[in-house]
PDB file of N, H, CA, C and O in Angstrom:
ATOM      1  N   UNK A   1    -238.509  73.113-109.317  1.00  0.00           N
ATOM      2  CA  UNK A   1    -239.521  73.943-109.828  1.00  0.00           C
ATOM      3  C   UNK A   1    -238.922  75.290-109.477  1.00  0.00           C
ATOM      4  O   UNK A   1    -239.655  76.234-109.180  1.00  0.00           O
ATOM      5  N   UNK A   2    -237.549  75.400-109.508  1.00  0.00           N
ATOM      6  H   UNK A   2    -236.954  74.633-109.750  1.00  0.00           H
ATOM      7  CA  UNK A   2    -236.975  76.813-109.176  1.00  0.00           C
ATOM      8  C   UNK A   2    -237.695  77.879-109.853  1.00  0.00           C
ATOM      9  O   UNK A   2    -237.865  77.838-111.071  1.00  0.00           O
ATOM     10  N   UNK A   3    -238.192  78.975-109.024  1.00  0.00           N
ATOM     11  H   UNK A   3    -238.053  79.009-108.034  1.00  0.00           H
ATOM     12  CA  UNK A   3    -238.702  80.363-109.643  1.00  0.00           C
ATOM     13  C   UNK A   3    -239.929  80.100-110.361  1.00  0.00           C
ATOM     14  O   UNK A   3    -240.305  81.044-111.055  1.00  0.00           O
ATOM     15  N   UNK A   4    -240.767  78.895-110.377  1.00  0.00           N
ATOM     16  H   UNK A   4    -240.461  78.128-109.813  1.00  0.00           H
ATOM     17  CA  UNK A   4    -242.005  78.708-110.970  1.00  0.00           C
ATOM     18  C   UNK A   4    -242.953  79.355-109.962  1.00  0.00           C
ATOM     19  O   UNK A   4    -242.937  79.044-108.771  1.00  0.00           O
ATOM     20  N   UNK A   5    -243.779  80.266-110.479  1.00  0.00           N
ATOM     21  H   UNK A   5    -243.793  80.519-111.446  1.00  0.00           H
ATOM     22  CA  UNK A   5    -244.712  81.057-109.587  1.00  0.00           C
ATOM     23  C   UNK A   5    -246.140  80.534-109.860  1.00  0.00           C
ATOM     24  O   UNK A   5    -246.980  80.953-109.063  1.00  0.00           O
ATOM     25  N   UNK A   6    -246.539  79.785-110.733  1.00  0.00           N
ATOM     26  H   UNK A   6    -245.857  79.445-111.380  1.00  0.00           H
ATOM     27  CA  UNK A   6    -247.692  79.281-110.834  1.00  0.00           C
ATOM     28  C   UNK A   6    -248.471  78.525-109.700  1.00  0.00           C
ATOM     29  O   UNK A   6    -247.856  78.253-108.670  1.00  0.00           O
ATOM     30  N   UNK A   7    -249.657  78.206-109.819  1.00  0.00           N
ATOM     31  H   UNK A   7    -250.157  78.427-110.656  1.00  0.00           H
ATOM     32  CA  UNK A   7    -250.256  77.446-108.888  1.00  0.00           C
ATOM     33  C   UNK A   7    -250.882  76.214-109.463  1.00  0.00           C
ATOM     34  O   UNK A   7    -251.847  75.701-108.895  1.00  0.00           O
ATOM     35  N   UNK A   8    -250.401  75.736-110.515  1.00  0.00           N
ATOM     36  H   UNK A   8    -249.617  76.153-110.976  1.00  0.00           H
ATOM     37  CA  UNK A   8    -250.646  74.367-111.238  1.00  0.00           C
ATOM     38  C   UNK A   8    -249.457  74.154-112.323  1.00  0.00           C
ATOM     39  O   UNK A   8    -248.659  74.978-112.770  1.00  0.00           O
ATOM     40  N   UNK A   9    -249.606  72.809-112.586  1.00  0.00           N
ATOM     41  H   UNK A   9    -250.255  72.140-112.222  1.00  0.00           H
ATOM     42  CA  UNK A   9    -248.700  72.383-113.690  1.00  0.00           C
ATOM     43  C   UNK A   9    -249.397  71.340-114.614  1.00  0.00           C
ATOM     44  O   UNK A   9    -250.382  70.707-114.232  1.00  0.00           O
ATOM     45  N   UNK A  10    -248.890  71.204-115.736  1.00  0.00           N
ATOM     46  H   UNK A  10    -248.090  71.719-116.046  1.00  0.00           H
ATOM     47  CA  UNK A  10    -249.256  70.044-116.428  1.00  0.00           C
ATOM     48  C   UNK A  10    -248.232  69.083-116.117  1.00  0.00           C
ATOM     49  O   UNK A  10    -247.056  69.434-116.021  1.00  0.00           O
ATOM     50  N   UNK A  11    -248.620  67.836-115.946  1.00  0.00           N
ATOM     51  H   UNK A  11    -249.576  67.550-116.024  1.00  0.00           H
ATOM     52  CA  UNK A  11    -247.584  66.586-115.725  1.00  0.00           C
ATOM     53  C   UNK A  11    -247.970  65.442-116.874  1.00  0.00           C
ATOM     54  O   UNK A  11    -249.049  65.007-117.276  1.00  0.00           O
ATOM     55  N   UNK A  12    -246.597  65.162-117.210  1.00  0.00           N
ATOM     56  H   UNK A  12    -245.720  65.516-116.884  1.00  0.00           H
ATOM     57  CA  UNK A  12    -246.729  64.026-118.407  1.00  0.00           C
ATOM     58  C   UNK A  12    -245.831  63.040-117.952  1.00  0.00           C
ATOM     59  O   UNK A  12    -244.614  63.224-117.930  1.00  0.00           O
ATOM     60  N   UNK A  13    -246.452  61.872-117.543  1.00  0.00           N
ATOM     61  H   UNK A  13    -247.440  61.723-117.560  1.00  0.00           H
ATOM     62  CA  UNK A  13    -245.785  60.555-117.168  1.00  0.00           C
ATOM     63  C   UNK A  13    -245.756  59.573-118.297  1.00  0.00           C
ATOM     64  O   UNK A  13    -246.774  59.047-118.748  1.00  0.00           O
ATOM     65  N   UNK A  14    -244.384  59.319-118.791  1.00  0.00           N
ATOM     66  H   UNK A  14    -243.557  59.746-118.425  1.00  0.00           H
ATOM     67  CA  UNK A  14    -244.265  58.575-119.984  1.00  0.00           C
ATOM     68  C   UNK A  14    -243.422  57.258-119.725  1.00  0.00           C
ATOM     69  O   UNK A  14    -242.358  57.334-119.111  1.00  0.00           O
ATOM     70  N   UNK A  15    -243.884  56.106-120.178  1.00  0.00           N
ATOM     71  H   UNK A  15    -244.749  56.044-120.677  1.00  0.00           H
ATOM     72  CA  UNK A  15    -243.012  54.930-120.325  1.00  0.00           C
ATOM     73  C   UNK A  15    -242.124  55.041-121.507  1.00  0.00           C
ATOM     74  O   UNK A  15    -242.585  54.902-122.639  1.00  0.00           O
ATOM     75  N   UNK A  16    -240.805  55.300-121.281  1.00  0.00           N
ATOM     76  H   UNK A  16    -240.431  55.413-120.360  1.00  0.00           H
ATOM     77  CA  UNK A  16    -239.831  55.627-122.326  1.00  0.00           C
ATOM     78  C   UNK A  16    -239.929  54.615-123.378  1.00  0.00           C
ATOM     79  O   UNK A  16    -240.092  54.949-124.551  1.00  0.00           O
ATOM     80  N   UNK A  17    -239.823  53.218-122.962  1.00  0.00           N
ATOM     81  H   UNK A  17    -239.691  52.946-122.009  1.00  0.00           H
ATOM     82  CA  UNK A  17    -239.912  52.346-124.122  1.00  0.00           C
ATOM     83  C   UNK A  17    -241.137  52.254-124.775  1.00  0.00           C
ATOM     84  O   UNK A  17    -242.113  51.802-124.176  1.00  0.00           O
ATOM     85  N   UNK A  18    -241.214  52.669-126.062  1.00  0.00           N
ATOM     86  H   UNK A  18    -240.421  53.036-126.549  1.00  0.00           H
ATOM     87  CA  UNK A  18    -242.422  52.846-126.644  1.00  0.00           C
ATOM     88  C   UNK A  18    -243.102  54.014-126.586  1.00  0.00           C
ATOM     89  O   UNK A  18    -244.157  54.147-127.206  1.00  0.00           O
ATOM     90  N   UNK A  19    -242.562  55.028-125.810  1.00  0.00           N
ATOM     91  H   UNK A  19    -241.705  54.920-125.306  1.00  0.00           H
ATOM     92  CA  UNK A  19    -243.334  56.352-125.663  1.00  0.00           C
ATOM     93  C   UNK A  19    -244.702  56.387-125.292  1.00  0.00           C
ATOM     94  O   UNK A  19    -245.420  57.295-125.711  1.00  0.00           O
ATOM     95  N   UNK A  20    -245.180  55.409-124.477  1.00  0.00           N
ATOM     96  H   UNK A  20    -244.596  54.672-124.137  1.00  0.00           H
ATOM     97  CA  UNK A  20    -246.605  55.482-124.015  1.00  0.00           C
ATOM     98  C   UNK A  20    -246.661  56.381-123.010  1.00  0.00           C
ATOM     99  O   UNK A  20    -245.854  56.404-122.080  1.00  0.00           O
ATOM    100  N   UNK A  21    -247.697  57.228-123.163  1.00  0.00           N
ATOM    101  H   UNK A  21    -248.352  57.209-123.918  1.00  0.00           H
ATOM    102  CA  UNK A  21    -248.094  58.423-122.346  1.00  0.00           C
ATOM    103  C   UNK A  21    -249.095  57.806-121.357  1.00  0.00           C
ATOM    104  O   UNK A  21    -250.241  57.529-121.709  1.00  0.00           O
ATOM    105  N   UNK A  22    -248.609  57.583-120.027  1.00  0.00           N
ATOM    106  H   UNK A  22    -247.678  57.809-119.741  1.00  0.00           H
ATOM    107  CA  UNK A  22    -249.305  57.037-118.970  1.00  0.00           C
ATOM    108  C   UNK A  22    -250.356  58.046-118.215  1.00  0.00           C
ATOM    109  O   UNK A  22    -251.453  57.717-117.762  1.00  0.00           O
ATOM    110  N   UNK A  23    -249.783  59.312-118.188  1.00  0.00           N
ATOM    111  H   UNK A  23    -248.892  59.580-118.556  1.00  0.00           H
ATOM    112  CA  UNK A  23    -250.553  60.415-117.702  1.00  0.00           C
ATOM    113  C   UNK A  23    -250.402  61.756-118.307  1.00  0.00           C
ATOM    114  O   UNK A  23    -249.232  62.077-118.519  1.00  0.00           O
ATOM    115  N   UNK A  24    -251.208  62.515-118.596  1.00  0.00           N
ATOM    116  H   UNK A  24    -252.157  62.254-118.424  1.00  0.00           H
ATOM    117  CA  UNK A  24    -251.059  63.846-119.098  1.00  0.00           C
ATOM    118  C   UNK A  24    -252.255  64.713-118.543  1.00  0.00           C
ATOM    119  O   UNK A  24    -253.402  64.567-118.963  1.00  0.00           O
ATOM    120  N   UNK A  25    -251.901  65.646-117.550  1.00  0.00           N
ATOM    121  H   UNK A  25    -250.968  65.765-117.208  1.00  0.00           H
ATOM    122  CA  UNK A  25    -253.193  66.255-116.799  1.00  0.00           C
ATOM    123  C   UNK A  25    -252.646  67.430-116.127  1.00  0.00           C
ATOM    124  O   UNK A  25    -251.434  67.542-115.942  1.00  0.00           O
ATOM    125  N   UNK A  26    -253.428  68.246-115.782  1.00  0.00           N
ATOM    126  H   UNK A  26    -254.413  68.155-115.932  1.00  0.00           H
ATOM    127  CA  UNK A  26    -253.222  69.456-114.881  1.00  0.00           C
ATOM    128  C   UNK A  26    -253.357  69.258-113.472  1.00  0.00           C
ATOM    129  O   UNK A  26    -254.397  68.769-113.030  1.00  0.00           O
ATOM    130  N   UNK A  27    -252.371  69.602-112.684  1.00  0.00           N
ATOM    131  H   UNK A  27    -251.526  69.999-113.043  1.00  0.00           H
ATOM    132  CA  UNK A  27    -252.461  69.344-111.255  1.00  0.00           C
ATOM    133  C   UNK A  27    -252.124  70.668-110.417  1.00  0.00           C
ATOM    134  O   UNK A  27    -251.286  71.422-110.912  1.00  0.00           O
ATOM    135  N   UNK A  28    -252.652  70.986-109.301  1.00  0.00           N
ATOM    136  H   UNK A  28    -253.332  70.374-108.899  1.00  0.00           H
ATOM    137  CA  UNK A  28    -252.593  72.006-108.478  1.00  0.00           C
ATOM    138  C   UNK A  28    -251.143  71.650-107.797  1.00  0.00           C
ATOM    139  O   UNK A  28    -250.770  70.487-107.641  1.00  0.00           O
ATOM    140  N   UNK A  29    -250.374  72.793-107.412  1.00  0.00           N
ATOM    141  H   UNK A  29    -250.677  73.738-107.538  1.00  0.00           H
ATOM    142  CA  UNK A  29    -249.191  72.928-106.692  1.00  0.00           C
ATOM    143  C   UNK A  29    -249.158  73.883-105.834  1.00  0.00           C
ATOM    144  O   UNK A  29    -249.991  74.785-105.919  1.00  0.00           O
ATOM    145  N   UNK A  30    -248.165  73.884-104.807  1.00  0.00           N
ATOM    146  H   UNK A  30    -247.488  73.151-104.738  1.00  0.00           H
ATOM    147  CA  UNK A  30    -247.834  75.088-103.930  1.00  0.00           C
ATOM    148  C   UNK A  30    -246.463  75.522-104.254  1.00  0.00           C
ATOM    149  O   UNK A  30    -245.471  74.914-103.851  1.00  0.00           O
ATOM    150  N   UNK A  31    -246.417  76.634-105.021  1.00  0.00           N
ATOM    151  H   UNK A  31    -247.222  77.128-105.348  1.00  0.00           H
ATOM    152  CA  UNK A  31    -245.075  76.954-105.675  1.00  0.00           C
ATOM    153  C   UNK A  31    -244.137  77.334-104.565  1.00  0.00           C
ATOM    154  O   UNK A  31    -242.935  77.162-104.763  1.00  0.00           O
ATOM    155  N   UNK A  32    -244.486  77.759-103.588  1.00  0.00           N
ATOM    156  H   UNK A  32    -245.463  77.899-103.427  1.00  0.00           H
ATOM    157  CA  UNK A  32    -243.448  78.170-102.544  1.00  0.00           C
ATOM    158  C   UNK A  32    -243.246  76.867-101.559  1.00  0.00           C
ATOM    159  O   UNK A  32    -242.672  76.999-100.478  1.00  0.00           O
ATOM    160  N   UNK A  33    -243.627  75.924-101.892  1.00  0.00           N
ATOM    161  H   UNK A  33    -244.094  75.817-102.770  1.00  0.00           H
ATOM    162  CA  UNK A  33    -243.311  74.546-100.881  1.00  0.00           C
ATOM    163  C   UNK A  33    -242.009  74.025-101.417  1.00  0.00           C
ATOM    164  O   UNK A  33    -241.530  74.340-102.507  1.00  0.00           O
ATOM    165  N   UNK A  34    -241.538  73.283-100.637  1.00  0.00           N
ATOM    166  H   UNK A  34    -241.926  73.027 -99.752  1.00  0.00           H
ATOM    167  CA  UNK A  34    -240.282  72.611-100.783  1.00  0.00           C
ATOM    168  C   UNK A  34    -240.751  71.157-101.683  1.00  0.00           C
ATOM    169  O   UNK A  34    -239.956  70.660-102.480  1.00  0.00           O
ATOM    170  N   UNK A  35    -241.904  70.656-101.487  1.00  0.00           N
ATOM    171  H   UNK A  35    -242.550  71.060-100.839  1.00  0.00           H
ATOM    172  CA  UNK A  35    -242.264  69.511-102.080  1.00  0.00           C
ATOM    173  C   UNK A  35    -243.628  69.430-102.683  1.00  0.00           C
ATOM    174  O   UNK A  35    -244.518  69.985-102.039  1.00  0.00           O
ATOM    175  N   UNK A  36    -243.893  68.954-103.589  1.00  0.00           N
ATOM    176  H   UNK A  36    -243.170  68.504-104.112  1.00  0.00           H
ATOM    177  CA  UNK A  36    -245.160  68.749-104.319  1.00  0.00           C
ATOM    178  C   UNK A  36    -244.988  67.247-104.945  1.00  0.00           C
ATOM    179  O   UNK A  36    -243.973  66.747-105.430  1.00  0.00           O
ATOM    180  N   UNK A  37    -246.289  66.684-104.786  1.00  0.00           N
ATOM    181  H   UNK A  37    -247.114  67.090-104.392  1.00  0.00           H
ATOM    182  CA  UNK A  37    -246.396  65.262-105.167  1.00  0.00           C
ATOM    183  C   UNK A  37    -247.294  65.085-106.400  1.00  0.00           C
ATOM    184  O   UNK A  37    -248.192  65.851-106.749  1.00  0.00           O
ATOM    185  N   UNK A  38    -246.883  63.881-107.038  1.00  0.00           N
ATOM    186  H   UNK A  38    -246.153  63.258-106.755  1.00  0.00           H
ATOM    187  CA  UNK A  38    -247.934  63.434-108.070  1.00  0.00           C
ATOM    188  C   UNK A  38    -247.771  62.088-107.930  1.00  0.00           C
ATOM    189  O   UNK A  38    -246.663  61.581-107.756  1.00  0.00           O
ATOM    190  N   UNK A  39    -249.027  61.325-108.005  1.00  0.00           N
ATOM    191  H   UNK A  39    -249.927  61.737-108.146  1.00  0.00           H
ATOM    192  CA  UNK A  39    -249.117  59.835-107.802  1.00  0.00           C
ATOM    193  C   UNK A  39    -249.692  59.244-108.956  1.00  0.00           C
ATOM    194  O   UNK A  39    -250.639  59.772-109.538  1.00  0.00           O
ATOM    195  N   UNK A  40    -249.134  58.095-109.348  1.00  0.00           N
ATOM    196  H   UNK A  40    -248.365  57.666-108.875  1.00  0.00           H
ATOM    197  CA  UNK A  40    -249.549  57.318-110.416  1.00  0.00           C
ATOM    198  C   UNK A  40    -249.552  55.848-109.880  1.00  0.00           C
ATOM    199  O   UNK A  40    -248.529  55.380-109.381  1.00  0.00           O
ATOM    200  N   UNK A  41    -250.754  55.093-109.990  1.00  0.00           N
ATOM    201  H   UNK A  41    -251.585  55.474-110.395  1.00  0.00           H
ATOM    202  CA  UNK A  41    -250.647  53.635-109.733  1.00  0.00           C
ATOM    203  C   UNK A  41    -251.411  52.958-110.935  1.00  0.00           C
ATOM    204  O   UNK A  41    -252.636  52.995-111.049  1.00  0.00           O
ATOM    205  N   UNK A  42    -250.554  52.333-111.820  1.00  0.00           N
ATOM    206  H   UNK A  42    -249.559  52.302-111.726  1.00  0.00           H
ATOM    207  CA  UNK A  42    -251.361  51.659-112.906  1.00  0.00           C
ATOM    208  C   UNK A  42    -252.070  50.572-112.544  1.00  0.00           C
ATOM    209  O   UNK A  42    -251.551  49.820-111.719  1.00  0.00           O
ATOM    210  N   UNK A  43    -253.359  50.263-113.060  1.00  0.00           N
ATOM    211  H   UNK A  43    -253.781  50.874-113.730  1.00  0.00           H
ATOM    212  CA  UNK A  43    -254.159  49.222-112.684  1.00  0.00           C
ATOM    213  C   UNK A  43    -253.426  47.781-112.879  1.00  0.00           C
ATOM    214  O   UNK A  43    -253.594  46.863-112.076  1.00  0.00           O
ATOM    215  N   UNK A  44    -252.586  47.677-114.041  1.00  0.00           N
ATOM    216  H   UNK A  44    -252.449  48.423-114.694  1.00  0.00           H
ATOM    217  CA  UNK A  44    -251.710  46.415-114.131  1.00  0.00           C
ATOM    218  C   UNK A  44    -250.657  46.358-113.405  1.00  0.00           C
ATOM    219  O   UNK A  44    -250.053  45.295-113.558  1.00  0.00           O
ATOM    220  N   UNK A  45    -250.116  47.181-112.560  1.00  0.00           N
ATOM    221  H   UNK A  45    -250.606  48.044-112.436  1.00  0.00           H
ATOM    222  CA  UNK A  45    -248.896  47.265-111.926  1.00  0.00           C
ATOM    223  C   UNK A  45    -247.729  48.292-113.003  1.00  0.00           C
ATOM    224  O   UNK A  45    -247.967  48.922-114.034  1.00  0.00           O
ATOM    225  N   UNK A  46    -246.540  48.119-112.282  1.00  0.00           N
ATOM    226  H   UNK A  46    -246.346  47.608-111.445  1.00  0.00           H
ATOM    227  CA  UNK A  46    -245.386  48.814-113.055  1.00  0.00           C
ATOM    228  C   UNK A  46    -244.688  47.883-113.863  1.00  0.00           C
ATOM    229  O   UNK A  46    -243.817  47.242-113.275  1.00  0.00           O
ATOM    230  N   UNK A  47    -244.896  47.601-115.341  1.00  0.00           N
ATOM    231  H   UNK A  47    -245.604  48.122-115.819  1.00  0.00           H
ATOM    232  CA  UNK A  47    -244.038  46.921-115.936  1.00  0.00           C
ATOM    233  C   UNK A  47    -242.539  47.360-115.970  1.00  0.00           C
ATOM    234  O   UNK A  47    -242.216  48.548-115.983  1.00  0.00           O
ATOM    235  N   UNK A  48    -241.670  46.358-115.983  1.00  0.00           N
ATOM    236  H   UNK A  48    -241.933  45.393-115.972  1.00  0.00           H
ATOM    237  CA  UNK A  48    -240.273  46.802-116.165  1.00  0.00           C
ATOM    238  C   UNK A  48    -239.824  47.757-117.242  1.00  0.00           C
ATOM    239  O   UNK A  48    -240.180  47.572-118.406  1.00  0.00           O
ATOM    240  N   UNK A  49    -239.067  48.756-116.905  1.00  0.00           N
ATOM    241  H   UNK A  49    -238.777  48.906-115.959  1.00  0.00           H
ATOM    242  CA  UNK A  49    -238.647  49.648-118.006  1.00  0.00           C
ATOM    243  C   UNK A  49    -238.301  51.083-117.305  1.00  0.00           C
ATOM    244  O   UNK A  49    -238.240  51.290-116.094  1.00  0.00           O
ATOM    245  N   UNK A  50    -238.081  52.061-118.404  1.00  0.00           N
ATOM    246  H   UNK A  50    -238.130  51.893-119.388  1.00  0.00           H
ATOM    247  CA  UNK A  50    -237.667  53.407-117.804  1.00  0.00           C
ATOM    248  C   UNK A  50    -238.817  54.107-118.011  1.00  0.00           C
ATOM    249  O   UNK A  50    -239.621  53.846-118.907  1.00  0.00           O
ATOM    250  N   UNK A  51    -238.955  55.227-116.999  1.00  0.00           N
ATOM    251  H   UNK A  51    -238.302  55.439-116.272  1.00  0.00           H
ATOM    252  CA  UNK A  51    -240.177  56.087-117.000  1.00  0.00           C
ATOM    253  C   UNK A  51    -239.750  57.532-116.863  1.00  0.00           C
ATOM    254  O   UNK A  51    -238.803  57.863-116.150  1.00  0.00           O
ATOM    255  N   UNK A  52    -240.450  58.350-117.542  1.00  0.00           N
ATOM    256  H   UNK A  52    -241.219  58.081-118.121  1.00  0.00           H
ATOM    257  CA  UNK A  52    -239.967  59.775-117.359  1.00  0.00           C
ATOM    258  C   UNK A  52    -241.129  60.609-116.954  1.00  0.00           C
ATOM    259  O   UNK A  52    -242.215  60.403-117.497  1.00  0.00           O
ATOM    260  N   UNK A  53    -240.979  61.676-115.908  1.00  0.00           N
ATOM    261  H   UNK A  53    -240.097  61.844-115.467  1.00  0.00           H
ATOM    262  CA  UNK A  53    -242.041  62.342-115.242  1.00  0.00           C
ATOM    263  C   UNK A  53    -241.474  63.856-115.658  1.00  0.00           C
ATOM    264  O   UNK A  53    -240.362  64.273-115.331  1.00  0.00           O
ATOM    265  N   UNK A  54    -242.231  64.430-116.266  1.00  0.00           N
ATOM    266  H   UNK A  54    -243.133  64.092-116.532  1.00  0.00           H
ATOM    267  CA  UNK A  54    -241.996  66.020-116.787  1.00  0.00           C
ATOM    268  C   UNK A  54    -243.090  66.696-116.320  1.00  0.00           C
ATOM    269  O   UNK A  54    -244.229  66.232-116.257  1.00  0.00           O
ATOM    270  N   UNK A  55    -242.664  68.043-115.917  1.00  0.00           N
ATOM    271  H   UNK A  55    -241.738  68.420-115.968  1.00  0.00           H
ATOM    272  CA  UNK A  55    -243.521  69.114-115.395  1.00  0.00           C
ATOM    273  C   UNK A  55    -243.636  70.382-116.436  1.00  0.00           C
ATOM    274  O   UNK A  55    -242.583  70.877-116.837  1.00  0.00           O
ATOM    275  N   UNK A  56    -244.751  70.858-116.833  1.00  0.00           N
ATOM    276  H   UNK A  56    -245.607  70.456-116.508  1.00  0.00           H
ATOM    277  CA  UNK A  56    -244.832  72.091-117.828  1.00  0.00           C
ATOM    278  C   UNK A  56    -245.745  73.006-117.032  1.00  0.00           C
ATOM    279  O   UNK A  56    -246.631  72.686-116.240  1.00  0.00           O
ATOM    280  N   UNK A  57    -245.271  74.427-117.478  1.00  0.00           N
ATOM    281  H   UNK A  57    -244.552  74.687-118.122  1.00  0.00           H
ATOM    282  CA  UNK A  57    -246.113  75.356-117.087  1.00  0.00           C
ATOM    283  C   UNK A  57    -247.488  75.331-117.494  1.00  0.00           C
ATOM    284  O   UNK A  57    -247.762  74.837-118.588  1.00  0.00           O
ATOM    285  N   UNK A  58    -248.464  75.838-116.695  1.00  0.00           N
ATOM    286  H   UNK A  58    -248.241  76.239-115.807  1.00  0.00           H
ATOM    287  CA  UNK A  58    -249.856  75.696-117.151  1.00  0.00           C
ATOM    288  C   UNK A  58    -250.422  76.937-117.877  1.00  0.00           C
ATOM    289  O   UNK A  58    -251.554  77.389-117.704  1.00  0.00           O
ATOM    290  N   UNK A  59    -249.551  77.390-118.652  1.00  0.00           N
ATOM    291  H   UNK A  59    -248.632  77.023-118.792  1.00  0.00           H
ATOM    292  CA  UNK A  59    -249.989  78.405-119.518  1.00  0.00           C
ATOM    293  C   UNK A  59    -250.070  78.264-121.039  1.00  0.00           C
ATOM    294  O   UNK A  59    -250.095  77.081-121.379  1.00  0.00           O
ATOM    295  N   UNK A  60    -250.111  78.993-121.882  1.00  0.00           N
ATOM    296  H   UNK A  60    -250.091  79.954-121.606  1.00  0.00           H
ATOM    297  CA  UNK A  60    -250.181  78.740-123.340  1.00  0.00           C
ATOM    298  C   UNK A  60    -248.762  78.293-123.780  1.00  0.00           C
ATOM    299  O   UNK A  60    -248.620  77.561-124.759  1.00  0.00           O
ATOM    300  N   UNK A  61    -247.651  78.767-123.002  1.00  0.00           N
ATOM    301  H   UNK A  61    -247.767  79.361-122.206  1.00  0.00           H
ATOM    302  CA  UNK A  61    -246.390  78.342-123.472  1.00  0.00           C
ATOM    303  C   UNK A  61    -245.931  76.865-123.189  1.00  0.00           C
ATOM    304  O   UNK A  61    -245.036  76.322-123.837  1.00  0.00           O
ATOM    305  N   UNK A  62    -246.624  76.259-122.160  1.00  0.00           N
ATOM    306  H   UNK A  62    -247.351  76.700-121.634  1.00  0.00           H
ATOM    307  CA  UNK A  62    -246.315  75.008-121.893  1.00  0.00           C
ATOM    308  C   UNK A  62    -244.775  74.660-121.739  1.00  0.00           C
ATOM    309  O   UNK A  62    -244.295  73.628-122.208  1.00  0.00           O
ATOM    310  N   UNK A  63    -244.083  75.552-121.083  1.00  0.00           N
ATOM    311  H   UNK A  63    -244.473  76.390-120.701  1.00  0.00           H
ATOM    312  CA  UNK A  63    -242.530  75.450-121.032  1.00  0.00           C
ATOM    313  C   UNK A  63    -242.214  74.491-120.058  1.00  0.00           C
ATOM    314  O   UNK A  63    -242.957  74.428-119.079  1.00  0.00           O
ATOM    315  N   UNK A  64    -241.099  73.608-120.153  1.00  0.00           N
ATOM    316  H   UNK A  64    -240.496  73.659-120.949  1.00  0.00           H
ATOM    317  CA  UNK A  64    -240.750  72.781-119.162  1.00  0.00           C
ATOM    318  C   UNK A  64    -240.355  73.397-117.883  1.00  0.00           C
ATOM    319  O   UNK A  64    -239.781  74.486-117.883  1.00  0.00           O
ATOM    320  N   UNK A  65    -240.621  72.784-116.819  1.00  0.00           N
ATOM    321  H   UNK A  65    -241.088  71.899-116.819  1.00  0.00           H
ATOM    322  CA  UNK A  65    -240.204  73.619-115.455  1.00  0.00           C
ATOM    323  C   UNK A  65    -239.418  72.547-114.650  1.00  0.00           C
ATOM    324  O   UNK A  65    -238.584  72.919-113.825  1.00  0.00           O
ATOM    325  N   UNK A  66    -239.669  71.179-114.871  1.00  0.00           N
ATOM    326  H   UNK A  66    -240.347  70.877-115.541  1.00  0.00           H
ATOM    327  CA  UNK A  66    -238.846  70.183-114.006  1.00  0.00           C
ATOM    328  C   UNK A  66    -239.183  68.747-114.715  1.00  0.00           C
ATOM    329  O   UNK A  66    -240.021  68.542-115.593  1.00  0.00           O
ATOM    330  N   UNK A  67    -238.393  67.908-114.160  1.00  0.00           N
ATOM    331  H   UNK A  67    -237.711  68.074-113.447  1.00  0.00           H
ATOM    332  CA  UNK A  67    -238.691  66.384-114.495  1.00  0.00           C
ATOM    333  C   UNK A  67    -237.419  65.628-114.230  1.00  0.00           C
ATOM    334  O   UNK A  67    -236.312  66.135-114.050  1.00  0.00           O
ATOM    335  N   UNK A  68    -237.696  64.452-114.231  1.00  0.00           N
ATOM    336  H   UNK A  68    -238.596  64.041-114.378  1.00  0.00           H
ATOM    337  CA  UNK A  68    -236.851  63.408-114.060  1.00  0.00           C
ATOM    338  C   UNK A  68    -237.172  61.897-114.536  1.00  0.00           C
ATOM    339  O   UNK A  68    -238.298  61.725-115.002  1.00  0.00           O
ATOM    340  N   UNK A  69    -236.438  60.953-114.479  1.00  0.00           N
ATOM    341  H   UNK A  69    -235.523  61.093-114.101  1.00  0.00           H
ATOM    342  CA  UNK A  69    -236.672  59.789-114.889  1.00  0.00           C
ATOM    343  C   UNK A  69    -236.085  58.671-113.713  1.00  0.00           C
ATOM    344  O   UNK A  69    -235.139  58.853-112.946  1.00  0.00           O
ATOM    345  N   UNK A  70    -237.034  57.356-113.841  1.00  0.00           N
ATOM    346  H   UNK A  70    -237.802  57.208-114.464  1.00  0.00           H
ATOM    347  CA  UNK A  70    -236.679  56.487-112.898  1.00  0.00           C
ATOM    348  C   UNK A  70    -236.769  55.139-113.715  1.00  0.00           C
ATOM    349  O   UNK A  70    -237.201  55.141-114.867  1.00  0.00           O
ATOM    350  N   UNK A  71    -236.357  54.016-113.095  1.00  0.00           N
ATOM    351  H   UNK A  71    -236.005  54.014-112.159  1.00  0.00           H
ATOM    352  CA  UNK A  71    -236.287  52.814-113.536  1.00  0.00           C
ATOM    353  C   UNK A  71    -237.114  51.809-112.639  1.00  0.00           C
ATOM    354  O   UNK A  71    -237.178  51.918-111.414  1.00  0.00           O
ATOM    355  N   UNK A  72    -237.751  50.805-113.380  1.00  0.00           N
ATOM    356  H   UNK A  72    -237.700  50.717-114.375  1.00  0.00           H
ATOM    357  CA  UNK A  72    -238.585  49.798-112.611  1.00  0.00           C
ATOM    358  C   UNK A  72    -237.874  48.290-113.147  1.00  0.00           C
ATOM    359  O   UNK A  72    -237.863  47.998-114.343  1.00  0.00           O
ATOM    360  N   UNK A  73    -237.362  47.503-112.213  1.00  0.00           N
ATOM    361  H   UNK A  73    -237.372  47.740-111.242  1.00  0.00           H
ATOM    362  CA  UNK A  73    -236.769  46.331-112.587  1.00  0.00           C
ATOM    363  C   UNK A  73    -237.593  45.215-112.248  1.00  0.00           C
ATOM    364  O   UNK A  73    -237.220  44.071-112.510  1.00  0.00           O
TER     365      UNK A  73
END
């Protein structure tokens, strides 16, 4: 989140296989903190596959500010 000054972000959590958007919502953050957390626990559990979590600015530009992928086996 280098240099991001806002106090909230949009979070998009996607299951890459099939492009299923599991979460897309606005979340508060502490821009000066070393860590911020977003938590998701699907009711059906985590199906195997690749997932992407992306963070966007919470303004009209919605520019990407951070992101990453992880794998569930």
